[in-house]
PDB file of C-alpha atoms and ligand atoms in Angstrom:
ATOM      1  CA  MET T   1      -7.807   3.838  19.875  1.00  0.00           C
ATOM      2  CA  LYS T   2      -5.223   2.700  17.403  1.00  0.00           C
ATOM      3  CA  ILE T   3      -4.236  -0.917  16.845  1.00  0.00           C
ATOM      4  CA  LYS T   4      -0.788  -1.243  18.379  1.00  0.00           C
ATOM      5  CA  ASN T   5       0.343  -4.598  17.112  1.00  0.00           C
ATOM      6  CA  LEU T   6       0.648  -5.806  13.539  1.00  0.00           C
ATOM      7  CA  ARG T   7      -0.642  -9.203  14.675  1.00  0.00           C
ATOM      8  CA  GLU T   8      -4.098  -7.671  15.189  1.00  0.00           C
ATOM      9  CA  ILE T   9      -4.485  -6.423  11.617  1.00  0.00           C
ATOM     10  CA  LEU T  10      -7.301  -8.287   9.873  1.00  0.00           C
ATOM     11  CA  LYS T  11      -6.428 -10.544   6.953  1.00  0.00           C
ATOM     12  CA  GLN T  12      -3.521  -8.663   5.426  1.00  0.00           C
ATOM     13  CA  GLU T  13      -0.967 -11.413   5.981  1.00  0.00           C
ATOM     14  CA  SER T  14       1.430 -10.577   3.182  1.00  0.00           C
ATOM     15  CA  ALA T  15       1.659  -6.879   4.118  1.00  0.00           C
ATOM     16  CA  VAL T  16       1.962  -7.656   7.809  1.00  0.00           C
ATOM     17  CA  ASN T  17       4.608 -10.346   7.317  1.00  0.00           C
ATOM     18  CA  LEU T  18       6.713  -8.119   5.146  1.00  0.00           C
ATOM     19  CA  LEU T  19       6.681  -5.358   7.765  1.00  0.00           C
ATOM     20  CA  LYS T  20       7.242  -7.704  10.694  1.00  0.00           C
ATOM     21  CA  LEU T  21      10.252  -9.271   9.035  1.00  0.00           C
ATOM     22  CA  SER T  22      11.687  -5.928   8.110  1.00  0.00           C
ATOM     23  CA  PHE T  23      11.847  -4.686  11.702  1.00  0.00           C
ATOM     24  CA  GLN T  24      12.693  -8.071  13.236  1.00  0.00           C
ATOM     25  CA  LYS T  25      15.664  -8.456  10.914  1.00  0.00           C
ATOM     26  CA  LYS T  26      16.483  -4.765  11.134  1.00  0.00           C
ATOM     27  CA  ARG T  27      16.287  -4.517   7.376  1.00  0.00           C
ATOM     28  CA  LEU T  28      14.091  -1.481   7.202  1.00  0.00           C
ATOM     29  CA  SER T  29      13.506   0.135   3.889  1.00  0.00           C
ATOM     30  CA  HIS T  30      13.812   3.902   3.519  1.00  0.00           C
ATOM     31  CA  ALA T  31      10.468   4.117   1.820  1.00  0.00           C
ATOM     32  CA  TYR T  32       7.367   1.957   1.940  1.00  0.00           C
ATOM     33  CA  LEU T  33       4.476   2.399  -0.416  1.00  0.00           C
ATOM     34  CA  PHE T  34       1.258   1.016   1.048  1.00  0.00           C
ATOM     35  CA  THR T  35      -1.168   0.424  -1.762  1.00  0.00           C
ATOM     36  CA  GLY T  36      -4.566  -1.214  -2.164  1.00  0.00           C
ATOM     37  CA  PRO T  37      -8.278  -0.358  -2.169  1.00  0.00           C
ATOM     38  CA  ARG T  38      -9.806   2.173   0.187  1.00  0.00           C
ATOM     39  CA  GLY T  39     -10.782   1.090   3.673  1.00  0.00           C
ATOM     40  CA  VAL T  40      -8.834  -2.168   3.944  1.00  0.00           C
ATOM     41  CA  GLY T  41      -6.426  -1.107   6.701  1.00  0.00           C
ATOM     42  CA  LYS T  42      -3.496   0.684   5.068  1.00  0.00           C
ATOM     43  CA  GLU T  43      -3.431   3.541   7.555  1.00  0.00           C
ATOM     44  CA  THR T  44      -4.239   1.356  10.520  1.00  0.00           C
ATOM     45  CA  THR T  45      -1.321  -0.865   9.556  1.00  0.00           C
ATOM     46  CA  ALA T  46       1.034   2.085   9.142  1.00  0.00           C
ATOM     47  CA  TRP T  47       0.286   3.275  12.669  1.00  0.00           C
ATOM     48  CA  ALA T  48       0.692  -0.222  14.095  1.00  0.00           C
ATOM     49  CA  PHE T  49       4.068  -0.412  12.352  1.00  0.00           C
ATOM     50  CA  LEU T  50       5.077   2.854  14.051  1.00  0.00           C
ATOM     51  CA  PHE T  51       4.240   1.442  17.483  1.00  0.00           C
ATOM     52  CA  HIS T  52       6.629  -1.431  16.794  1.00  0.00           C
ATOM     53  CA  LEU T  53       9.356   0.960  15.673  1.00  0.00           C
ATOM     54  CA  PHE T  54       8.912   3.470  18.491  1.00  0.00           C
ATOM     55  CA  CYS T  55       7.838   1.613  21.638  1.00  0.00           C
ATOM     56  CA  GLU T  56      10.423   2.146  24.377  1.00  0.00           C
ATOM     57  CA  ARG T  57       9.627  -1.081  26.214  1.00  0.00           C
ATOM     58  CA  ASP T  58       8.902  -3.853  23.748  1.00  0.00           C
ATOM     59  CA  LYS T  59       9.375  -3.747  20.000  1.00  0.00           C
ATOM     60  CA  GLU T  60       7.697  -7.128  19.480  1.00  0.00           C
ATOM     61  CA  TYR T  61       4.619  -6.369  21.587  1.00  0.00           C
ATOM     62  CA  PRO T  62       4.317  -2.574  21.821  1.00  0.00           C
ATOM     63  CA  CYS T  63       3.075  -1.595  25.270  1.00  0.00           C
ATOM     64  CA  GLY T  64       0.776   1.317  24.412  1.00  0.00           C
ATOM     65  CA  GLU T  65       1.749   2.984  27.697  1.00  0.00           C
ATOM     66  CA  CYS T  66       5.269   4.355  27.395  1.00  0.00           C
ATOM     67  CA  LYS T  67       5.873   7.971  26.435  1.00  0.00           C
ATOM     68  CA  ALA T  68       6.563   7.107  22.791  1.00  0.00           C
ATOM     69  CA  CYS T  69       3.449   4.933  22.448  1.00  0.00           C
ATOM     70  CA  ARG T  70       1.252   7.620  23.971  1.00  0.00           C
ATOM     71  CA  LYS T  71       2.608  10.212  21.582  1.00  0.00           C
ATOM     72  CA  ILE T  72       2.035   7.936  18.608  1.00  0.00           C
ATOM     73  CA  GLU T  73      -1.517   7.262  19.784  1.00  0.00           C
ATOM     74  CA  LYS T  74      -2.219  11.010  19.849  1.00  0.00           C
ATOM     75  CA  GLU T  75      -0.283  11.660  16.643  1.00  0.00           C
ATOM     76  CA  ILE T  76       1.951  14.194  18.372  1.00  0.00           C
ATOM     77  CA  HIS T  77       5.322  12.455  18.269  1.00  0.00           C
ATOM     78  CA  PRO T  78       7.987  15.031  17.315  1.00  0.00           C
ATOM     79  CA  ASP T  79       9.767  12.541  15.066  1.00  0.00           C
ATOM     80  CA  VAL T  80       6.712  11.796  12.957  1.00  0.00           C
ATOM     81  CA  ARG T  81       5.576  14.182  10.273  1.00  0.00           C
ATOM     82  CA  ILE T  82       2.201  13.629   8.606  1.00  0.00           C
ATOM     83  CA  LEU T  83       1.524  15.041   5.150  1.00  0.00           C
ATOM     84  CA  TYR T  84      -1.803  15.114   3.364  1.00  0.00           C
ATOM     85  CA  PRO T  85      -3.216  17.139   0.484  1.00  0.00           C
ATOM     86  CA  GLU T  86      -4.007  20.740   1.284  1.00  0.00           C
ATOM     87  CA  LYS T  87      -6.496  21.991  -1.280  1.00  0.00           C
ATOM     88  CA  ARG T  88      -6.396  18.722  -3.232  1.00  0.00           C
ATOM     89  CA  GLU T  89      -2.617  18.588  -3.687  1.00  0.00           C
ATOM     90  CA  ILE T  90       0.561  17.970  -1.780  1.00  0.00           C
ATOM     91  CA  THR T  91       2.655  20.947  -2.733  1.00  0.00           C
ATOM     92  CA  ILE T  92       6.282  21.876  -3.070  1.00  0.00           C
ATOM     93  CA  GLY T  93       5.989  24.016   0.069  1.00  0.00           C
ATOM     94  CA  GLN T  94       4.993  20.992   2.124  1.00  0.00           C
ATOM     95  CA  ILE T  95       7.853  18.951   0.686  1.00  0.00           C
ATOM     96  CA  ARG T  96      10.377  21.719   1.382  1.00  0.00           C
ATOM     97  CA  ASP T  97       9.210  21.847   4.992  1.00  0.00           C
ATOM     98  CA  THR T  98       9.645  18.115   5.168  1.00  0.00           C
ATOM     99  CA  ILE T  99      13.141  18.196   3.749  1.00  0.00           C
ATOM    100  CA  HIS T 100      14.036  20.751   6.390  1.00  0.00           C
ATOM    101  CA  PHE T 101      12.521  18.533   9.083  1.00  0.00           C
ATOM    102  CA  LEU T 102      14.671  15.612   7.887  1.00  0.00           C
ATOM    103  CA  ARG T 103      17.907  17.488   8.133  1.00  0.00           C
ATOM    104  CA  TYR T 104      18.219  17.016  11.892  1.00  0.00           C
ATOM    105  CA  ARG T 105      18.551  13.774  13.791  1.00  0.00           C
ATOM    106  CA  PRO T 106      15.494  12.404  15.586  1.00  0.00           C
ATOM    107  CA  LEU T 107      14.686  14.103  18.872  1.00  0.00           C
ATOM    108  CA  GLU T 108      13.340  11.162  20.834  1.00  0.00           C
ATOM    109  CA  ALA T 109      13.209   8.035  18.704  1.00  0.00           C
ATOM    110  CA  GLU T 110      15.580   6.049  16.549  1.00  0.00           C
ATOM    111  CA  TYR T 111      13.840   7.132  13.366  1.00  0.00           C
ATOM    112  CA  LYS T 112      12.168  10.038  11.720  1.00  0.00           C
ATOM    113  CA  ILE T 113       9.013   9.081   9.896  1.00  0.00           C
ATOM    114  CA  ILE T 114       7.352  10.899   7.028  1.00  0.00           C
ATOM    115  CA  PHE T 115       3.842   9.638   6.706  1.00  0.00           C
ATOM    116  CA  ILE T 116       2.281  10.741   3.390  1.00  0.00           C
ATOM    117  CA  LYS T 117      -1.449  10.165   3.036  1.00  0.00           C
ATOM    118  CA  GLU T 118      -2.954  10.147  -0.458  1.00  0.00           C
ATOM    119  CA  ALA T 119       0.526  10.143  -1.910  1.00  0.00           C
ATOM    120  CA  ASP T 120      -0.885  10.148  -5.459  1.00  0.00           C
ATOM    121  CA  LYS T 121      -1.855  13.779  -4.819  1.00  0.00           C
ATOM    122  CA  ILE T 122       1.772  14.902  -4.729  1.00  0.00           C
ATOM    123  CA  ASN T 123       2.028  17.314  -7.623  1.00  0.00           C
ATOM    124  CA  LEU T 124       4.794  17.042 -10.182  1.00  0.00           C
ATOM    125  CA  GLU T 125       6.964  19.833  -8.788  1.00  0.00           C
ATOM    126  CA  ALA T 126       6.658  18.473  -5.251  1.00  0.00           C
ATOM    127  CA  GLY T 127       7.317  14.932  -6.473  1.00  0.00           C
ATOM    128  CA  ASN T 128      10.553  15.975  -8.105  1.00  0.00           C
ATOM    129  CA  ALA T 129      11.643  17.755  -4.948  1.00  0.00           C
ATOM    130  CA  LEU T 130      10.811  14.677  -2.912  1.00  0.00           C
ATOM    131  CA  LEU T 131      12.832  12.386  -5.163  1.00  0.00           C
ATOM    132  CA  LYS T 132      16.137  13.681  -3.936  1.00  0.00           C
ATOM    133  CA  SER T 133      15.289  12.754  -0.346  1.00  0.00           C
ATOM    134  CA  LEU T 134      14.137   9.347  -1.503  1.00  0.00           C
ATOM    135  CA  GLU T 135      17.401   8.784  -3.331  1.00  0.00           C
ATOM    136  CA  GLU T 136      19.784   9.730  -0.564  1.00  0.00           C
ATOM    137  CA  PRO T 137      17.869   9.854   2.676  1.00  0.00           C
ATOM    138  CA  PRO T 138      19.654  10.327   5.988  1.00  0.00           C
ATOM    139  CA  PRO T 139      19.993   6.854   7.584  1.00  0.00           C
ATOM    140  CA  TYR T 140      17.349   7.466  10.263  1.00  0.00           C
ATOM    141  CA  VAL T 141      14.572   8.384   7.810  1.00  0.00           C
ATOM    142  CA  ILE T 142      11.625   6.198   6.834  1.00  0.00           C
ATOM    143  CA  PHE T 143       8.964   7.308   4.401  1.00  0.00           C
ATOM    144  CA  ILE T 144       5.537   5.689   4.483  1.00  0.00           C
ATOM    145  CA  LEU T 145       3.480   6.590   1.440  1.00  0.00           C
ATOM    146  CA  ILE T 146      -0.150   5.607   1.261  1.00  0.00           C
ATOM    147  CA  SER T 147      -2.050   5.445  -1.990  1.00  0.00           C
ATOM    148  CA  GLU T 148      -5.134   3.752  -3.397  1.00  0.00           C
ATOM    149  CA  ASN T 149      -3.895   4.332  -6.850  1.00  0.00           C
ATOM    150  CA  PHE T 150      -0.186   3.983  -7.252  1.00  0.00           C
ATOM    151  CA  SER T 151      -0.337   4.112 -11.036  1.00  0.00           C
ATOM    152  CA  LYS T 152      -0.877   7.854 -10.546  1.00  0.00           C
ATOM    153  CA  LEU T 153       2.406   8.274  -8.670  1.00  0.00           C
ATOM    154  CA  LEU T 154       5.623   9.283 -10.369  1.00  0.00           C
ATOM    155  CA  PRO T 155       7.258   6.014 -11.500  1.00  0.00           C
ATOM    156  CA  THR T 156      10.549   7.210 -10.054  1.00  0.00           C
ATOM    157  CA  ILE T 157       8.915   7.414  -6.612  1.00  0.00           C
ATOM    158  CA  VAL T 158       7.420   3.951  -6.964  1.00  0.00           C
ATOM    159  CA  SER T 159      10.732   2.443  -8.022  1.00  0.00           C
ATOM    160  CA  ARG T 160      12.454   3.795  -4.920  1.00  0.00           C
ATOM    161  CA  SER T 161       9.878   2.383  -2.542  1.00  0.00           C
ATOM    162  CA  GLN T 162       9.242  -1.027  -1.107  1.00  0.00           C
ATOM    163  CA  ILE T 163       5.714  -1.840  -2.229  1.00  0.00           C
ATOM    164  CA  VAL T 164       3.392  -3.209   0.435  1.00  0.00           C
ATOM    165  CA  ARG T 165       0.172  -4.519  -1.087  1.00  0.00           C
ATOM    166  CA  PHE T 166      -3.193  -4.619   0.641  1.00  0.00           C
ATOM    167  CA  ARG T 167      -6.151  -6.552  -0.669  1.00  0.00           C
ATOM    168  CA  SER T 168      -9.924  -6.401  -0.388  1.00  0.00           C
ATOM    169  CA  LEU T 169     -11.226  -8.288   2.600  1.00  0.00           C
ATOM    170  CA  PRO T 170     -13.473 -11.352   2.249  1.00  0.00           C
ATOM    171  CA  LYS T 171     -17.137 -10.713   2.992  1.00  0.00           C
ATOM    172  CA  GLU T 172     -17.156 -13.152   5.923  1.00  0.00           C
ATOM    173  CA  VAL T 173     -14.300 -11.301   7.656  1.00  0.00           C
ATOM    174  CA  ILE T 174     -16.125  -7.977   7.406  1.00  0.00           C
ATOM    175  CA  LYS T 175     -19.356  -9.526   8.598  1.00  0.00           C
ATOM    176  CA  GLU T 176     -17.768 -11.071  11.692  1.00  0.00           C
ATOM    177  CA  PHE T 177     -15.901  -7.838  12.459  1.00  0.00           C
ATOM    178  CA  LEU T 178     -19.129  -5.809  12.299  1.00  0.00           C
ATOM    179  CA  LYS T 179     -20.980  -8.250  14.519  1.00  0.00           C
ATOM    180  CA  LYS T 180     -18.218  -8.118  17.101  1.00  0.00           C
ATOM    181  CA  ARG T 181     -17.623  -4.390  17.016  1.00  0.00           C
ATOM    182  CA  PHE T 182     -21.192  -3.077  16.662  1.00  0.00           C
ATOM    183  CA  LEU T 183     -23.127  -6.071  17.997  1.00  0.00           C
ATOM    184  CA  PHE T 184     -25.198  -6.037  14.821  1.00  0.00           C
ATOM    185  CA  GLU T 185     -27.740  -8.698  14.073  1.00  0.00           C
ATOM    186  CA  ASP T 186     -26.733 -11.178  11.448  1.00  0.00           C
ATOM    187  CA  ASN T 187     -28.791  -9.733   8.579  1.00  0.00           C
ATOM    188  CA  ILE T 188     -27.518  -6.166   9.109  1.00  0.00           C
ATOM    189  CA  ALA T 189     -23.880  -7.257   9.335  1.00  0.00           C
ATOM    190  CA  GLU T 190     -24.346  -9.382   6.254  1.00  0.00           C
ATOM    191  CA  THR T 191     -25.937  -6.549   4.281  1.00  0.00           C
ATOM    192  CA  LEU T 192     -23.153  -4.138   5.163  1.00  0.00           C
ATOM    193  CA  ALA T 193     -20.476  -6.693   4.303  1.00  0.00           C
ATOM    194  CA  ASP T 194     -22.270  -7.417   1.040  1.00  0.00           C
ATOM    195  CA  ILE T 195     -22.438  -3.823  -0.164  1.00  0.00           C
ATOM    196  CA  SER T 196     -18.994  -2.626   0.948  1.00  0.00           C
ATOM    197  CA  PHE T 197     -16.999  -4.631  -1.613  1.00  0.00           C
ATOM    198  CA  GLY T 198     -14.205  -5.712   0.662  1.00  0.00           C
ATOM    199  CA  SER T 199     -13.693  -2.316   2.266  1.00  0.00           C
ATOM    200  CA  ILE T 200     -14.036  -2.467   6.017  1.00  0.00           C
ATOM    201  CA  GLY T 201     -13.646   1.325   6.175  1.00  0.00           C
ATOM    202  CA  LYS T 202     -16.705   1.806   4.006  1.00  0.00           C
ATOM    203  CA  ALA T 203     -18.749  -0.692   6.022  1.00  0.00           C
ATOM    204  CA  VAL T 204     -17.774   1.049   9.260  1.00  0.00           C
ATOM    205  CA  THR T 205     -18.675   4.528   7.963  1.00  0.00           C
ATOM    206  CA  ILE T 206     -22.043   3.317   6.756  1.00  0.00           C
ATOM    207  CA  ALA T 207     -22.621   1.592  10.097  1.00  0.00           C
ATOM    208  CA  GLU T 208     -21.451   4.437  12.315  1.00  0.00           C
ATOM    209  CA  LYS T 209     -23.340   7.149  10.499  1.00  0.00           C
ATOM    210  CA  GLY T 210     -26.560   5.152  10.330  1.00  0.00           C
ATOM    211  CA  ILE T 211     -26.729   5.396   6.548  1.00  0.00           C
ATOM    212  CA  LEU T 212     -28.566   2.129   6.099  1.00  0.00           C
ATOM    213  CA  GLU T 213     -31.360   3.545   8.271  1.00  0.00           C
ATOM    214  CA  GLU T 214     -31.320   6.735   6.191  1.00  0.00           C
ATOM    215  CA  LEU T 215     -31.768   4.700   3.027  1.00  0.00           C
ATOM    216  CA  ASN T 216     -34.756   2.972   4.598  1.00  0.00           C
ATOM    217  CA  SER T 217     -36.408   6.247   5.624  1.00  0.00           C
ATOM    218  CA  PHE T 218     -35.684   7.782   2.222  1.00  0.00           C
ATOM    219  CA  VAL T 219     -37.339   4.925   0.370  1.00  0.00           C
ATOM    220  CA  LYS T 220     -40.306   4.847   2.761  1.00  0.00           C
ATOM    221  CA  ALA T 221     -40.852   8.584   2.391  1.00  0.00           C
ATOM    222  CA  GLY T 222     -40.503   8.277  -1.388  1.00  0.00           C
ATOM    223  CA  PHE T 223     -43.168   5.598  -1.636  1.00  0.00           C
ATOM    224  CA  SER T 224     -45.466   7.347   0.854  1.00  0.00           C
ATOM    225  CA  GLY T 225     -46.120  10.140  -1.641  1.00  0.00           C
ATOM    226  CA  SER T 226     -46.352  12.561   1.281  1.00  0.00           C
ATOM    227  CA  PRO T 227     -44.590  15.866   0.519  1.00  0.00           C
ATOM    228  CA  LEU T 228     -44.121  16.524   4.223  1.00  0.00           C
ATOM    229  CA  LYS T 229     -42.385  13.187   4.857  1.00  0.00           C
ATOM    230  CA  LYS T 230     -40.159  13.703   1.835  1.00  0.00           C
ATOM    231  CA  PHE T 231     -39.245  17.180   2.901  1.00  0.00           C
ATOM    232  CA  LYS T 232     -38.363  16.053   6.427  1.00  0.00           C
ATOM    233  CA  VAL T 233     -35.985  13.397   5.110  1.00  0.00           C
ATOM    234  CA  ALA T 234     -34.480  15.863   2.603  1.00  0.00           C
ATOM    235  CA  GLU T 235     -33.953  18.322   5.426  1.00  0.00           C
ATOM    236  CA  ARG T 236     -32.226  15.781   7.634  1.00  0.00           C
ATOM    237  CA  LEU T 237     -29.975  14.512   4.828  1.00  0.00           C
ATOM    238  CA  SER T 238     -29.005  18.045   3.880  1.00  0.00           C
ATOM    239  CA  SER T 239     -27.512  18.545   7.335  1.00  0.00           C
ATOM    240  CA  PHE T 240     -24.971  15.757   6.673  1.00  0.00           C
ATOM    241  CA  LEU T 241     -21.348  16.431   5.886  1.00  0.00           C
ATOM    242  CA  PRO T 242     -20.519  15.981   2.180  1.00  0.00           C
ATOM    243  CA  GLU T 243     -18.546  12.769   2.720  1.00  0.00           C
ATOM    244  CA  VAL T 244     -21.418  11.209   4.666  1.00  0.00           C
ATOM    245  CA  LEU T 245     -23.860  12.250   1.978  1.00  0.00           C
ATOM    246  CA  ASP T 246     -21.569  10.596  -0.581  1.00  0.00           C
ATOM    247  CA  GLU T 247     -22.006   7.310   1.235  1.00  0.00           C
ATOM    248  CA  PHE T 248     -25.763   7.815   1.196  1.00  0.00           C
ATOM    249  CA  PHE T 249     -25.700   8.304  -2.592  1.00  0.00           C
ATOM    250  CA  TYR T 250     -23.501   5.240  -2.898  1.00  0.00           C
ATOM    251  CA  LEU T 251     -26.056   3.199  -0.977  1.00  0.00           C
ATOM    252  CA  LEU T 252     -28.930   4.615  -2.991  1.00  0.00           C
ATOM    253  CA  ASN T 253     -27.202   3.514  -6.209  1.00  0.00           C
ATOM    254  CA  ILE T 254     -26.724   0.039  -4.800  1.00  0.00           C
ATOM    255  CA  TRP T 255     -30.410  -0.103  -3.849  1.00  0.00           C
ATOM    256  CA  VAL T 256     -31.413   0.826  -7.425  1.00  0.00           C
ATOM    257  CA  LEU T 257     -29.083  -1.774  -8.928  1.00  0.00           C
ATOM    258  CA  ARG T 258     -29.877  -4.571  -6.548  1.00  0.00           C
ATOM    259  CA  SER T 259     -33.624  -3.934  -6.975  1.00  0.00           C
ATOM    260  CA  TYR T 260     -33.154  -4.270 -10.704  1.00  0.00           C
ATOM    261  CA  LEU T 261     -31.074  -7.453 -10.412  1.00  0.00           C
ATOM    262  CA  LYS T 262     -33.586  -8.964  -8.018  1.00  0.00           C
ATOM    263  CA  GLN T 263     -36.471  -8.317 -10.406  1.00  0.00           C
ATOM    264  CA  LYS T 264     -34.694  -9.273 -13.609  1.00  0.00           C
ATOM    265  CA  ALA T 265     -32.530 -12.162 -12.493  1.00  0.00           C
ATOM    266  CA  ASN T 266     -33.758 -13.027  -9.010  1.00  0.00           C
ATOM    267  CA  TYR T 267     -30.296 -12.124  -7.734  1.00  0.00           C
ATOM    268  CA  PRO T 268     -30.194 -12.144  -3.913  1.00  0.00           C
ATOM    269  CA  TYR T 269     -31.286  -8.819  -2.448  1.00  0.00           C
ATOM    270  CA  PRO T 270     -29.589  -7.539   0.773  1.00  0.00           C
ATOM    271  CA  LYS T 271     -31.678  -8.569   3.774  1.00  0.00           C
ATOM    272  CA  ALA T 272     -31.546  -5.262   5.632  1.00  0.00           C
ATOM    273  CA  PHE T 273     -32.382  -3.162   2.555  1.00  0.00           C
ATOM    274  CA  PRO T 274     -35.829  -1.515   2.202  1.00  0.00           C
ATOM    275  CA  GLU T 275     -38.631  -3.988   1.585  1.00  0.00           C
ATOM    276  CA  GLU T 276     -39.752  -1.899  -1.370  1.00  0.00           C
ATOM    277  CA  LEU T 277     -37.842  -2.445  -4.594  1.00  0.00           C
ATOM    278  CA  PHE T 278     -37.046   0.313  -7.033  1.00  0.00           C
ATOM    279  CA  LYS T 279     -39.223  -0.253 -10.094  1.00  0.00           C
ATOM    280  CA  GLY T 280     -38.110   2.391 -12.594  1.00  0.00           C
ATOM    281  CA  ASP T 281     -35.327   2.440 -15.151  1.00  0.00           C
ATOM    282  CA  PRO T 282     -32.019   1.961 -13.295  1.00  0.00           C
ATOM    283  CA  TYR T 283     -29.902   3.851 -15.831  1.00  0.00           C
ATOM    284  CA  SER T 284     -31.870   7.067 -15.655  1.00  0.00           C
ATOM    285  CA  ALA T 285     -32.105   6.738 -11.853  1.00  0.00           C
ATOM    286  CA  ILE T 286     -28.333   6.434 -11.512  1.00  0.00           C
ATOM    287  CA  LYS T 287     -27.890   9.370 -13.865  1.00  0.00           C
ATOM    288  CA  THR T 288     -30.274  11.459 -11.745  1.00  0.00           C
ATOM    289  CA  ILE T 289     -28.441  10.525  -8.543  1.00  0.00           C
ATOM    290  CA  TYR T 290     -25.173  11.485 -10.187  1.00  0.00           C
ATOM    291  CA  GLU T 291     -26.568  14.836 -11.327  1.00  0.00           C
ATOM    292  CA  VAL T 292     -27.917  15.682  -7.892  1.00  0.00           C
ATOM    293  CA  LYS T 293     -24.599  14.752  -6.299  1.00  0.00           C
ATOM    294  CA  ASN T 294     -22.790  17.033  -8.760  1.00  0.00           C
ATOM    295  CA  ALA T 295     -25.230  19.860  -8.141  1.00  0.00           C
ATOM    296  CA  LEU T 296     -24.565  19.577  -4.410  1.00  0.00           C
ATOM    297  CA  ASP T 297     -20.821  19.628  -5.027  1.00  0.00           C
ATOM    298  CA  SER T 298     -21.341  22.946  -6.789  1.00  0.00           C
ATOM    299  CA  TYR T 299     -23.249  24.299  -3.812  1.00  0.00           C
ATOM    300  CA  ALA T 300     -26.822  23.928  -5.016  1.00  0.00           C
ATOM    301  CA  ASN T 301     -29.456  24.272  -2.296  1.00  0.00           C
ATOM    302  CA  PRO T 302     -29.326  20.853  -0.578  1.00  0.00           C
ATOM    303  CA  GLU T 303     -32.957  20.566   0.606  1.00  0.00           C
ATOM    304  CA  LEU T 304     -34.315  21.463  -2.811  1.00  0.00           C
ATOM    305  CA  SER T 305     -31.887  19.216  -4.669  1.00  0.00           C
ATOM    306  CA  LEU T 306     -32.753  16.261  -2.465  1.00  0.00           C
ATOM    307  CA  TYR T 307     -36.463  16.992  -2.805  1.00  0.00           C
ATOM    308  CA  PHE T 308     -36.006  17.029  -6.570  1.00  0.00           C
ATOM    309  CA  LEU T 309     -34.252  13.663  -6.296  1.00  0.00           C
ATOM    310  CA  PHE T 310     -37.321  12.224  -4.545  1.00  0.00           C
ATOM    311  CA  ASN T 311     -39.643  13.442  -7.226  1.00  0.00           C
ATOM    312  CA  ARG T 312     -37.512  12.131 -10.048  1.00  0.00           C
ATOM    313  CA  LEU T 313     -36.841   8.711  -8.536  1.00  0.00           C
ATOM    314  CA  PHE T 314     -40.328   8.002  -7.344  1.00  0.00           C
ATOM    315  CA  SER T 315     -42.339   9.492 -10.187  1.00  0.00           C
ATOM    316  CA  THR T 316     -41.274   6.649 -12.474  1.00  0.00           C
ATOM    317  CA  THR T 317     -42.255   3.866 -10.047  1.00  0.00           C
TER     318      THR T 317
HETATM  319 ZN1  LIG U   1       5.448   1.498  24.367  1.00  0.00          ZN
END
């Protein structure tokens, strides 16, 4: 379920106020560039903004029930076009399609929306083609570009867009959100808030996919010295999708670092992390994790690579 009202967006006051004012005063920009770290609500906010623009009953408090709201919820509104990288880039073909789409007036709404995810992946040729539409868009067109890294965008695109900045969320906000949404105990919510560096998206992925539990079983199996236990964990991890496995590697790195900081500087160690601390050299451990991750990206055998990771990490402890 999407958030349908900008008022419900967590802790992004400046972004939310800018958008609210722009539709309340009917001073909509032709292009908005939503920028800020990953997982802090850029996309969620963009969709909420669309509910305000499209709802047929109440623009201030979108109803979520009218035909337009239902189509937005399902991402099937004919006046909204979503673009994202195909094979790592947004290409000239996609932009040409979009320009064609813009040529005709909206079918059902007041506006036509072009929603570009990972806008920094627009390649140069496509970017130049897009510029023309950004310069002289038909009056009913609104672009929403989303990017974690707007320094990678063509400066000419940036200068034609209204920049909407998103910031990292405070730890307390993430913690309370996790407790409410997942009914987590205090120490688990706190750990997840602690290790997600202000990204609620990251905390939610780690929570939903049970990655904290995976870290605990990995470390337990590693310290057990039992080849069978290690192999079972390696087998289970290897069945994960690459992006989930990435989060596991992320967490493993954090465990190595926080173990080191705890031992060297008595820095607080996350409460829901494994009881066992990593005792080896953190630099070579992080290098090993990085190498295994790269090997998996180049299609190495996952079970064997993960088993190798066990042996390397836990042989030094
Ligand atoms: Zn509605």
